[in-house]
Structures are given as C-alpha cells and as structure tokens.
Coordinates of C-alpha atoms in Angstrom, one line a residue:
X1 CA -146.5 160.0 73.6
X2 CA -149.4 159.4 71.0
X3 CA -152.4 160.9 71.6
X4 CA -156.0 159.8 71.1
X5 CA -156.1 163.3 68.7
X6 CA -152.9 162.0 67.1
X7 CA -154.4 158.2 66.4
X8 CA -157.9 159.2 65.3
X9 CA -156.1 162.2 62.8
X10 CA -153.9 158.9 61.7
X11 CA -156.6 157.1 61.4
X12 CA -159.0 159.5 59.7
X13 CA -156.0 160.1 56.9
X14 CA -155.7 156.7 56.2
X15 CA -159.7 156.0 55.6
X16 CA -158.9 159.6 53.0
X17 CA -156.7 157.6 51.5
X18 CA -158.7 154.4 51.1
X19 CA -161.3 156.5 49.6
X20 CA -160.1 158.2 46.8
X21 CA -157.4 155.4 45.7
X22 CA -157.3 153.0 43.8
X23 CA -156.6 149.4 45.5
X24 CA -154.9 148.1 42.5
X25 CA -152.9 150.3 42.1
X26 CA -152.2 153.0 44.6
X27 CA -153.0 155.7 42.0
X28 CA -156.0 158.1 42.4
X29 CA -159.2 156.6 41.9
X30 CA -161.6 157.3 39.4
X31 CA -164.1 159.5 41.2
X32 CA -160.5 161.3 42.8
X33 CA -159.2 161.7 39.4
X34 CA -162.1 164.3 38.1
X35 CA -162.7 166.1 40.9
X36 CA -159.4 166.7 41.4
X37 CA -158.9 168.1 38.0
X38 CA -162.1 169.7 37.9
X39 CA -160.8 171.2 40.9
X40 CA -157.7 172.5 39.8
X41 CA -158.7 173.7 36.3
X42 CA -161.3 175.9 37.8
X43 CA -159.4 177.2 40.4
X44 CA -155.6 176.9 40.3
X45 CA -154.5 176.2 36.6
X46 CA -151.8 179.0 35.8
X47 CA -152.4 181.9 33.1
X48 CA -150.2 181.2 29.8
X49 CA -150.1 177.5 30.9
X50 CA -151.5 174.9 28.8
X51 CA -152.5 171.8 31.0
X52 CA -152.5 168.9 29.1
X53 CA -155.3 165.7 29.7
X54 CA -154.0 162.2 28.6
X55 CA -156.2 159.7 28.3
X56 CA -154.0 156.5 28.5
X57 CA -155.3 153.3 26.7
X58 CA -153.5 150.2 27.0
X59 CA -153.6 147.7 24.3
X60 CA -153.9 144.2 23.9
X61 CA -154.1 144.1 27.8
X62 CA -157.7 142.0 27.8
X63 CA -155.6 138.7 25.5
X64 CA -152.8 138.6 28.4
X65 CA -155.0 138.9 31.3
X66 CA -157.3 136.3 29.5
X67 CA -154.5 134.2 28.6
X68 CA -152.5 134.2 31.3
X69 CA -155.6 135.0 34.0
X70 CA -156.3 138.1 36.5
X71 CA -154.0 137.7 38.9
X72 CA -150.9 138.2 35.9
X73 CA -152.9 141.1 35.1
X74 CA -152.8 142.7 37.8
X75 CA -149.6 142.7 38.4
X76 CA -149.1 143.6 35.2
X77 CA -151.4 146.8 35.7
X78 CA -149.3 148.3 38.9
X79 CA -146.2 147.5 37.1
X80 CA -147.9 149.8 34.3
X81 CA -149.1 152.2 36.7
X82 CA -146.1 152.8 38.7
X83 CA -144.4 153.3 35.0
X84 CA -146.9 156.1 34.2
X85 CA -146.9 157.8 38.1
X86 CA -142.3 157.9 38.0
X87 CA -143.1 159.6 34.3
X88 CA -145.0 162.4 35.7
X89 CA -143.9 165.0 38.1
X90 CA -145.5 164.9 42.3
X91 CA -147.1 167.9 41.2
X92 CA -148.9 166.4 38.2
X93 CA -152.9 164.2 39.1
X94 CA -152.7 160.9 37.8
X95 CA -155.3 158.2 38.2
X96 CA -156.9 155.0 37.2
X97 CA -160.6 155.1 35.2
X98 CA -160.9 151.7 34.0
X99 CA -159.7 148.1 33.8
X100 CA -156.6 148.8 31.7
X101 CA -157.5 153.4 31.2
X102 CA -155.6 155.5 33.2
X103 CA -156.0 159.5 33.2
X104 CA -153.1 162.3 33.9
X105 CA -153.5 165.9 34.1
X106 CA -150.0 167.2 33.0
X107 CA -149.7 170.8 34.5
X108 CA -149.0 174.1 33.6
X109 CA -146.4 173.2 30.6
X110 CA -145.1 176.4 28.3
X111 CA -145.8 175.4 24.2
X112 CA -146.8 172.1 23.0
X113 CA -143.4 170.6 22.6
X114 CA -143.1 168.9 26.1
X115 CA -145.9 167.3 25.9
X116 CA -146.0 165.7 22.8
X117 CA -142.2 165.2 24.0
X118 CA -143.9 163.1 27.3
X119 CA -146.5 161.4 25.2
X120 CA -143.8 159.4 22.8
X121 CA -141.6 158.4 26.1
X122 CA -144.8 156.8 27.0
X123 CA -145.3 155.0 24.1
X124 CA -142.0 154.0 24.6
X125 CA -141.8 152.9 27.9
X126 CA -144.8 151.2 28.0
X127 CA -144.6 148.5 25.1
X128 CA -144.1 145.2 27.1
X129 CA -143.7 141.9 25.6
X130 CA -144.7 138.4 27.1
X131 CA -143.9 135.3 25.2
X132 CA -146.1 131.8 26.6
X133 CA -145.4 128.7 24.7
X134 CA -144.0 130.0 21.2
X135 CA -147.2 132.7 21.3
X136 CA -146.1 136.3 21.7
X137 CA -148.7 138.4 23.5
X138 CA -148.1 142.5 22.9
X139 CA -149.5 145.8 25.4
X140 CA -148.6 149.2 24.0
X141 CA -150.2 152.3 24.9
X142 CA -152.4 154.6 23.3
X143 CA -153.3 157.6 23.9
X144 CA -155.5 160.7 23.2
X145 CA -154.9 164.5 24.0
X146 CA -157.0 168.0 25.4
X147 CA -155.3 170.8 25.8
X148 CA -156.5 173.7 28.2
X149 CA -157.8 176.6 27.7
X150 CA -157.4 175.6 23.6
X151 CA -159.6 172.5 23.7
X152 CA -161.6 173.8 26.9
X153 CA -161.6 175.1 30.4
X154 CA -163.7 172.1 32.6
X155 CA -162.9 168.8 32.5
X156 CA -166.4 167.5 30.9
X157 CA -164.7 169.6 27.3
X158 CA -161.4 168.4 28.4
X159 CA -162.7 164.7 29.1
X160 CA -164.7 164.7 25.7
X161 CA -162.1 166.0 23.2
X162 CA -159.5 163.6 24.7
X163 CA -161.4 160.6 24.3
X164 CA -162.1 161.6 20.9
X165 CA -158.2 161.8 19.8
X166 CA -157.6 158.8 21.5
X167 CA -160.4 157.2 19.3
X168 CA -158.5 158.2 16.2
X169 CA -155.3 156.6 18.0
X170 CA -157.2 153.5 18.1
X171 CA -158.4 153.3 14.7
X172 CA -155.0 154.0 12.9
X173 CA -153.2 151.4 13.7
X174 CA -152.9 152.0 18.2
X175 CA -149.4 152.4 19.9
X176 CA -149.5 156.3 19.1
X177 CA -150.4 159.4 20.3
X178 CA -152.9 162.4 19.3
X179 CA -154.1 165.6 19.9
X180 CA -157.6 166.9 19.4
X181 CA -158.1 169.3 17.1
X182 CA -161.6 170.2 15.5
X183 CA -161.2 168.2 12.0
X184 CA -161.5 164.8 14.2
X185 CA -164.8 163.5 13.6
X186 CA -167.2 162.4 16.5
X187 CA -167.0 158.5 17.2
X188 CA -170.2 156.5 16.2
X189 CA -170.1 154.4 19.7
X190 CA -170.8 154.6 23.6
X191 CA -167.3 155.3 25.2
X192 CA -166.4 152.2 27.2
X193 CA -164.9 155.1 30.0
X194 CA -168.4 157.7 30.0
X195 CA -168.3 160.6 32.1
X196 CA -171.4 159.5 34.1
X197 CA -169.8 156.3 35.0
X198 CA -166.2 157.8 37.0
X199 CA -168.6 157.3 40.2
X200 CA -168.6 153.1 39.6
X201 CA -165.6 151.1 41.3
X202 CA -163.9 148.0 39.7
X203 CA -166.4 145.8 41.9
X204 CA -163.8 142.6 41.8
X205 CA -162.0 142.6 44.8
X206 CA -158.8 143.6 44.7
X207 CA -155.9 144.3 46.8
X208 CA -153.0 146.6 46.9
X209 CA -150.3 145.5 45.1
X210 CA -147.9 148.0 46.2
X211 CA -148.7 146.4 49.9
X212 CA -149.4 142.5 48.8
X213 CA -146.2 142.3 46.2
X214 CA -145.4 138.9 48.1
X215 CA -148.5 137.4 48.1
X216 CA -148.9 138.2 44.0
X217 CA -145.5 137.2 43.6
X218 CA -146.0 133.4 45.1
X219 CA -149.6 133.7 43.7
X220 CA -148.4 133.9 40.1
X221 CA -145.6 131.6 40.5
X222 CA -148.4 128.5 41.3
X223 CA -150.9 130.3 38.6
X224 CA -149.5 130.9 36.1
X225 CA -149.9 128.6 32.7
X226 CA -146.6 129.9 31.7
X227 CA -143.4 129.8 34.5
X228 CA -141.2 131.2 32.1
X229 CA -143.3 134.2 31.5
X230 CA -144.3 134.3 35.3
X231 CA -140.7 133.9 36.7
X232 CA -139.7 137.8 33.8
X233 CA -142.7 139.1 34.5
X234 CA -141.5 138.9 38.6
X235 CA -138.3 140.4 37.6
X236 CA -139.4 143.3 36.0
X237 CA -141.6 143.8 38.4
X238 CA -139.3 143.6 41.0
X239 CA -136.7 145.8 39.6
X240 CA -138.9 148.1 38.8
X241 CA -140.1 148.6 42.4
X242 CA -136.7 149.1 43.8
X243 CA -134.9 151.0 41.0
X244 CA -132.7 147.6 40.3
X245 CA -131.3 148.2 37.0
X246 CA -130.0 144.2 36.6
X247 CA -131.7 141.8 37.8
X248 CA -130.4 138.0 37.1
X249 CA -130.9 134.1 38.0
X250 CA -127.8 131.7 37.7
X251 CA -128.5 127.9 37.9
X252 CA -125.3 125.1 38.3
X253 CA -125.6 122.4 36.0
X254 CA -124.7 119.1 36.3
X255 CA -120.9 120.3 35.7
X256 CA -120.5 122.8 38.3
X257 CA -120.8 125.4 36.0
X258 CA -123.3 128.5 36.6
X259 CA -124.9 129.6 33.9
X260 CA -127.5 132.0 33.4
X261 CA -131.2 131.1 32.9
X262 CA -133.7 134.4 33.6
X263 CA -132.3 138.1 33.3
X264 CA -134.4 141.2 33.7
X265 CA -132.4 144.7 32.5
X266 CA -133.6 148.7 33.0
X267 CA -134.0 150.9 29.9
X268 CA -130.3 151.1 28.8
X269 CA -128.5 148.8 30.8
X270 CA -126.9 145.9 28.7
X271 CA -127.7 142.5 28.7
X272 CA -125.0 140.3 30.4
X273 CA -126.8 137.1 29.5
X274 CA -124.1 136.3 26.9
X275 CA -121.2 136.4 29.2
X276 CA -122.9 134.2 32.3
X277 CA -124.0 131.9 29.7
X278 CA -120.9 129.7 31.4
X279 CA -119.1 130.8 34.8
X280 CA -116.4 128.4 35.8
X281 CA -117.0 126.9 39.6
X282 CA -113.6 128.4 40.2
X283 CA -115.4 132.3 39.7
X284 CA -118.2 131.5 41.1
X285 CA -116.7 130.2 44.0
X286 CA -115.1 133.2 44.8
X287 CA -118.2 134.8 45.3
X288 CA -119.9 132.1 47.0
X289 CA -116.9 132.4 49.8
X290 CA -118.5 136.0 50.9
X291 CA -121.9 135.2 51.5
X292 CA -123.4 135.0 55.1
X293 CA -124.5 132.5 57.4
X294 CA -128.0 133.4 55.8
X295 CA -127.2 132.8 51.7
X296 CA -126.7 136.6 51.0
X297 CA -123.8 138.7 50.0
X298 CA -124.8 141.9 50.2
X299 CA -122.7 144.5 49.0
X300 CA -123.4 148.3 49.0
X301 CA -119.6 149.5 47.0
X302 CA -118.2 147.1 44.8
X303 CA -114.7 149.5 44.6
X304 CA -114.4 148.6 48.6
X305 CA -114.6 145.2 47.2
X306 CA -110.8 143.2 47.9
X307 CA -108.8 143.3 44.4
X308 CA -109.9 139.4 44.1
X309 CA -113.0 139.5 43.5
X310 CA -112.9 143.5 42.3
X311 CA -111.5 142.9 39.3
X312 CA -114.8 140.9 37.9
X313 CA -116.3 144.4 38.0
X314 CA -113.6 146.5 36.2
X315 CA -115.6 146.4 33.3
X316 CA -119.0 146.1 34.1
X317 CA -121.2 149.3 35.6
X318 CA -122.4 147.0 38.8
X319 CA -121.8 149.5 41.6
X320 CA -123.7 147.5 44.7
X321 CA -124.8 144.4 44.8
X322 CA -127.2 142.5 46.9
X323 CA -127.1 138.8 45.8
X324 CA -129.4 135.3 47.1
X325 CA -128.1 131.3 47.2
X326 CA -130.2 128.9 46.0
X327 CA -130.4 126.0 48.4
X328 CA -130.7 122.5 47.7
X329 CA -130.5 119.6 49.8
X330 CA -127.7 122.0 52.1
X331 CA -125.8 122.9 48.3
X332 CA -125.9 125.9 47.0
X333 CA -127.8 125.5 43.5
X334 CA -128.2 128.7 41.9
X335 CA -127.8 132.5 42.3
X336 CA -130.6 135.1 42.1
X337 CA -129.3 138.8 42.0
X338 CA -130.4 142.8 42.5
X339 CA -127.5 144.9 40.9
X340 CA -127.9 149.1 40.8
X341 CA -125.6 150.7 38.2
X342 CA -126.6 154.4 39.1
X343 CA -123.9 155.0 42.3
X344 CA -123.0 152.9 45.8
X345 CA -126.1 152.0 47.7
X346 CA -127.3 150.8 50.7
X347 CA -129.6 148.8 50.7
X348 CA -132.3 148.9 53.7
X349 CA -133.3 146.4 56.1
X350 CA -137.1 146.3 54.3
X351 CA -135.8 146.3 51.0
X352 CA -133.2 143.3 52.0
X353 CA -136.1 142.1 53.2
X354 CA -138.3 142.2 50.6
X355 CA -135.5 141.1 47.7
X356 CA -134.2 138.3 50.1
X357 CA -137.8 136.7 50.5
X358 CA -138.6 137.3 46.3
X359 CA -135.6 135.2 45.9
X360 CA -136.6 132.6 48.2
X361 CA -139.5 132.2 46.2
X362 CA -138.2 132.2 42.9
X363 CA -135.7 129.8 44.2
X364 CA -138.0 127.3 45.8
X365 CA -140.2 127.1 42.7
X366 CA -137.3 127.0 40.4
X367 CA -135.6 124.5 42.0
X368 CA -138.9 122.2 42.0
X369 CA -139.7 123.1 38.2
X370 CA -136.2 121.8 37.4
X371 CA -136.5 118.8 39.5
X372 CA -140.1 118.4 37.9
X373 CA -139.0 119.1 34.1
X374 CA -135.7 116.9 35.2
X375 CA -138.6 113.6 36.0
X376 CA -140.5 114.5 32.6
X377 CA -137.0 113.4 31.1
X378 CA -136.1 110.9 32.7
X379 CA -140.2 109.5 32.6
X380 CA -140.1 110.3 28.4
X381 CA -136.6 108.7 28.3
X382 CA -137.9 105.7 30.3
X383 CA -140.9 105.5 28.0
X384 CA -138.5 105.8 24.5
X385 CA -136.8 102.8 25.6
X386 CA -139.7 100.9 25.9
X387 CA -141.1 101.7 23.0
X388 CA -137.6 100.6 21.4
X389 CA -138.2 97.8 22.9
X390 CA -139.1 95.0 20.4
X391 CA -141.7 93.7 22.2
X392 CA -145.0 93.7 24.1
X393 CA -145.2 95.5 27.8
X394 CA -148.2 95.9 29.1
X395 CA -148.6 97.7 33.2
X396 CA -151.9 96.4 34.3
X397 CA -154.6 96.7 37.0
X398 CA -154.1 93.5 38.6
X399 CA -158.0 93.8 40.3
X400 CA -159.7 94.8 37.1
X401 CA -157.4 94.1 34.1
X402 CA -157.6 97.9 32.9
X403 CA -155.0 98.5 30.8
X404 CA -152.8 101.3 32.2
X405 CA -149.9 101.8 30.5
X406 CA -148.7 99.7 26.8
X407 CA -145.6 100.2 24.5
X408 CA -145.8 101.3 20.8
X409 CA -144.7 98.1 19.9
X410 CA -148.2 96.2 22.1
X411 CA -149.7 99.8 19.6
X412 CA -148.5 98.5 16.7
X413 CA -149.5 95.3 17.5
X414 CA -153.4 95.1 18.7
X415 CA -154.4 98.5 18.4
X416 CA -154.6 102.1 19.5
X417 CA -157.4 102.5 21.6
X418 CA -156.8 99.7 24.2
X419 CA -155.8 102.3 26.9
X420 CA -158.0 101.8 29.9
X421 CA -159.5 98.7 28.4
X422 CA -159.5 95.8 29.5
X423 CA -156.4 93.2 28.7
X424 CA -158.2 90.0 28.1
X425 CA -160.7 92.2 25.6
X426 CA -157.5 93.6 23.4
X427 CA -155.4 91.4 23.8
X428 CA -156.5 87.9 23.3
X429 CA -160.1 88.8 22.2
X430 CA -162.0 87.1 24.6
X431 CA -165.0 88.9 26.5
X432 CA -163.9 87.0 30.9
X433 CA -160.6 87.0 32.2
X434 CA -158.1 84.4 31.1
X435 CA -157.8 80.7 32.5
X436 CA -154.5 81.1 31.7
X437 CA -154.1 84.5 32.4
X438 CA -150.6 84.8 33.8
X439 CA -151.1 87.1 36.7
X440 CA -152.7 84.2 38.1
X441 CA -149.1 82.7 38.7
X442 CA -148.7 85.9 41.4
X443 CA -149.8 85.6 45.0
X444 CA -148.3 86.8 47.9
X445 CA -145.0 85.4 48.4
X446 CA -144.8 85.1 44.6
X447 CA -144.1 88.6 42.9
X448 CA -142.3 87.4 39.5
X449 CA -143.0 84.7 37.7
X450 CA -142.6 83.6 33.6
X451 CA -144.6 80.9 31.4
X452 CA -145.9 80.7 27.1
X453 CA -148.7 81.0 27.1
X454 CA -150.8 80.5 24.0
X455 CA -154.2 83.2 22.4
X456 CA -156.1 80.8 20.3
X457 CA -158.2 82.9 18.7
X458 CA -155.1 85.2 17.8
X459 CA -152.8 82.1 16.7
X460 CA -150.8 84.1 18.9
X461 CA -148.0 82.5 21.0
X462 CA -145.9 84.5 23.5
X463 CA -143.8 83.7 26.1
X464 CA -144.9 86.3 28.9
X465 CA -142.9 87.7 32.5
X466 CA -145.2 89.5 35.0
X467 CA -143.6 90.8 38.3
X468 CA -145.8 93.1 40.9
X469 CA -144.7 96.5 40.4
X470 CA -145.5 99.5 42.4
X471 CA -148.1 102.2 41.4
X472 CA -149.6 104.1 43.5
X473 CA -150.8 103.1 47.2
X474 CA -154.4 102.4 45.8
X475 CA -153.5 99.8 42.9
X476 CA -152.0 96.3 43.0
X477 CA -150.4 96.4 39.5
X478 CA -148.2 94.4 37.3
X479 CA -145.9 94.8 34.8
X480 CA -146.8 92.6 31.7
X481 CA -143.8 91.9 29.5
X482 CA -144.2 89.6 26.0
X483 CA -142.5 88.2 23.2
X484 CA -143.9 87.0 20.2
X485 CA -142.6 82.8 19.8
X486 CA -145.1 82.1 17.5
X487 CA -142.5 81.6 15.1
X488 CA -140.1 79.1 17.3
X489 CA -143.3 76.9 18.4
X490 CA -144.7 76.3 14.8
X491 CA -140.8 75.6 13.5
X492 CA -140.5 73.2 16.6
X493 CA -143.7 71.9 16.0
X494 CA -143.0 71.1 12.1
X495 CA -139.4 69.2 13.5
X496 CA -141.4 67.2 15.2
X497 CA -143.0 66.0 12.6

C-alpha cells in the first residue's frame, strides 16, 4: 500500500518535472537548461575532455507555422525536439530555449572529430519538407558551436560565442554548422535569445505534445489548410514516436483494388509506394481474412505466418506488422499499416491503443475527405454538363427573385454580374417582378409548368420550363430552363403574312 509519504514524494517529483521541462516538447526549459549547464561546467566537467555547446536554430519554421497554423507548428517542433534528443546521449543536456531554438551540451568528448560528426548528423536529420497547393516549405537547421575549455569555462562565455558562430551560419546560407573562432566578428544585432531572457517562458499556453498526441492529431487534421500535408506529418510523428520504420495507407478504388495513397519511411527505409500502386483484391483478401473483430491484424513476427501469406514478405524487410481496417458502411475501404523492420516486436497494449486510435481518426478523416472529393467531382461534372447545354438555365429564389445559379449560356447572353441579383432586372430588364413570370404558374399543387414568354425590352422569345427543386430548408427555389425560340416565332409570323 502506498503511504502518504510516497504520495507526497511522487507529487513533489511531478511538480519538479513540470517546473523543469518545456511543456510542448518535454525537453528542459530555458531556465533549467542554463542552470544545469552552468553547474556542470563549474563542478562536473572532466579534465582533458571537450564540452561542446550547440545552439540549434530551425530555419524556415516561421513560414510553416504561419501557413499551416500553430497546431501544425507545435507538432513539427515536437517532432524536431524528439529527433534532437534521440541524437544525443541520456547524459547530455538538451533543452528548448525559444520558439524554434534548442540548446545542447554535448559532454566529455575527446577531440573535435566526434563533435563535427554529430553536428553534420543533426543538420541532415533535421531536414523537413512540406508541400501544399504546389508550394514547398523547407525546414533546415543552423548550428553554432563553442567548446570548453577552448572558448571558455562558463555558460555565459560559451553561449555568447556559440551565438556568434550561429550568426555566421545564418549569414552564409544557413543549413550548416560552424565552430566559434576569434576571427569571427561579433554581429551588430540584438540576439533574440539574450541570456537575460532565459528566465522568461513562452506565454502562449501549450499542452505537452507527448501526453496529448491524439488531441493534436485530431486538431491538426480538422484545422489544417492542406489535408495531404497534415496526414503526412501525422504519419511521420507517429512513426518516429513509436520507432516504426514505415507507415502506409492503402485505399480501395471502384475496381476493388488497393492503392498506396500515403507513405512515410524512416531514414534508409526503401519506399514501397510504387510497388503498392495497385494491389489486387485477391491478394488484399488474404490479409483481410486475418483481421480480428476490432478490425486489427497484429503480427508480432512475420516469419511465423503461414506460407500462404508469408510469401509476400520474402523480399521485404518487414519483421512485425500492425494493420487497421478502414471501415465504410460495414465494408473495408482501406488499410492503415505500421511496420517494424528491425526485429520481431510484441506490440504493447498502449502502443496498440494509440496506433489504433490514430488509424481510426485518419480513417474517418480520409473517408469523409474522399466522399467530399467525390461530391465535388460530381458537382463539377454536373456543372460542366449544364454549361454545355445550349439553353439558359437559372436557379432562382421564388420569394425574393434572387439568382442563385446560372449556366455559361446565360452568363454569355445576359452578362457576368447577375449572380445574387434579381432575375427580372437581368433577364427581362424590368424594375419589378414581371407579370408574365413563369414562377406564377407554380402553386402548392403544381410543381412544374411550361409556357412561351416574350421579353419586349429584349425582343426575345423563350420557351420557359419552370419546376420547384429542393435547395435548402430556408429557401423556396425553382429551376428555370429557357430555350431561345425568337427565330421560330419570327419565321412563323412571316409565314402567316
């Protein structure tokens, strides 16, 4: 049984953790980072070893944050922070010191070579690219480095010199690292991260990304300006967080074939998107038969699968697999998969829970998006058909005579600025509803009617067909379909003379 002392100890540990860490990334916050580095340099650094202070500045983050929104930006920062932390040892000190800036003390290194290697590795690992509406946003890292004891033995000296080295990188193309040396000029600028500001924290309230992954995923999807970019980011975040080598989404088309619409691969993992461009239903069926009642296929070791399905893994490095079925009206509409290529893996309950819920959110979002995309296509096709009809077609509010829609023929004949105007103003050039308006033929019992109409101010005859249609619950709307019969009427008049 847990005693009051144990509870109090746990609560104190929780409060200490909250006081020391950056809420969003889980790294040390600015004040804690400075204190820990200062204390280490003063009391604990080893003789004849280098201590390397890295200031890491993310290039291009502001543009991504502004374009995609701060929730998307938060997710990107959390992913970058995870990548930075993973690149260093547990004994190293890693903190976030600003919106898109990080500080690391790389401890007790022999020689300069390992420090150069680590900096180059970071520059490479922190490359990111996000595309939306044919606009590509690139992320990179600029890193300034100062060494102890060569450049100083206290935090202030090292930070100032690493900052000067960082400025040199930023002024020379970014996306690189540089070591401080005495020949570098002190920049004539006010640093955004002056040492005096180390006690100030980001005032915008943020939730810990690692503890609220599902909430972030949901909000990113439904608030993002670009759905495809959001889905790709989420796959990357989940893949990196749970050490997954490949995440993929297969969606079913009308021919019951499955095709790869999204894929994220860890570094050095080969893409299989082209290979999965068209997966026949007979092959997909062999996998789908192994899904349980919850729509999951949990494979901890692909080498133990029966031969009928094992053969599909002979030429791929997949060692463990977790797949989720995308369901639409009780039918499987796609598959979301998570692969481990390193070794067989027992998927933990919390991993299965988060990955399944992530897949469920992605599934719901994508199925809604596909339905909306199909509706847009259908609407576009319908509009194209209407635009190719050699007649005037209008949709008009029967209560106030407002024009809600008109096709290309009507635009070309009556003018481009009709939308939202009054039908009698644009069509018949009247100042009030026409006494010969075909809408007058419609009643509670008569929903469609036809008649020939003459517009005297245009010297135009039309055969008008009018019918009530459903638009929305707040409007009484009709469809007006008019064929120009002026030539027929004039020819008939000549023949009667």
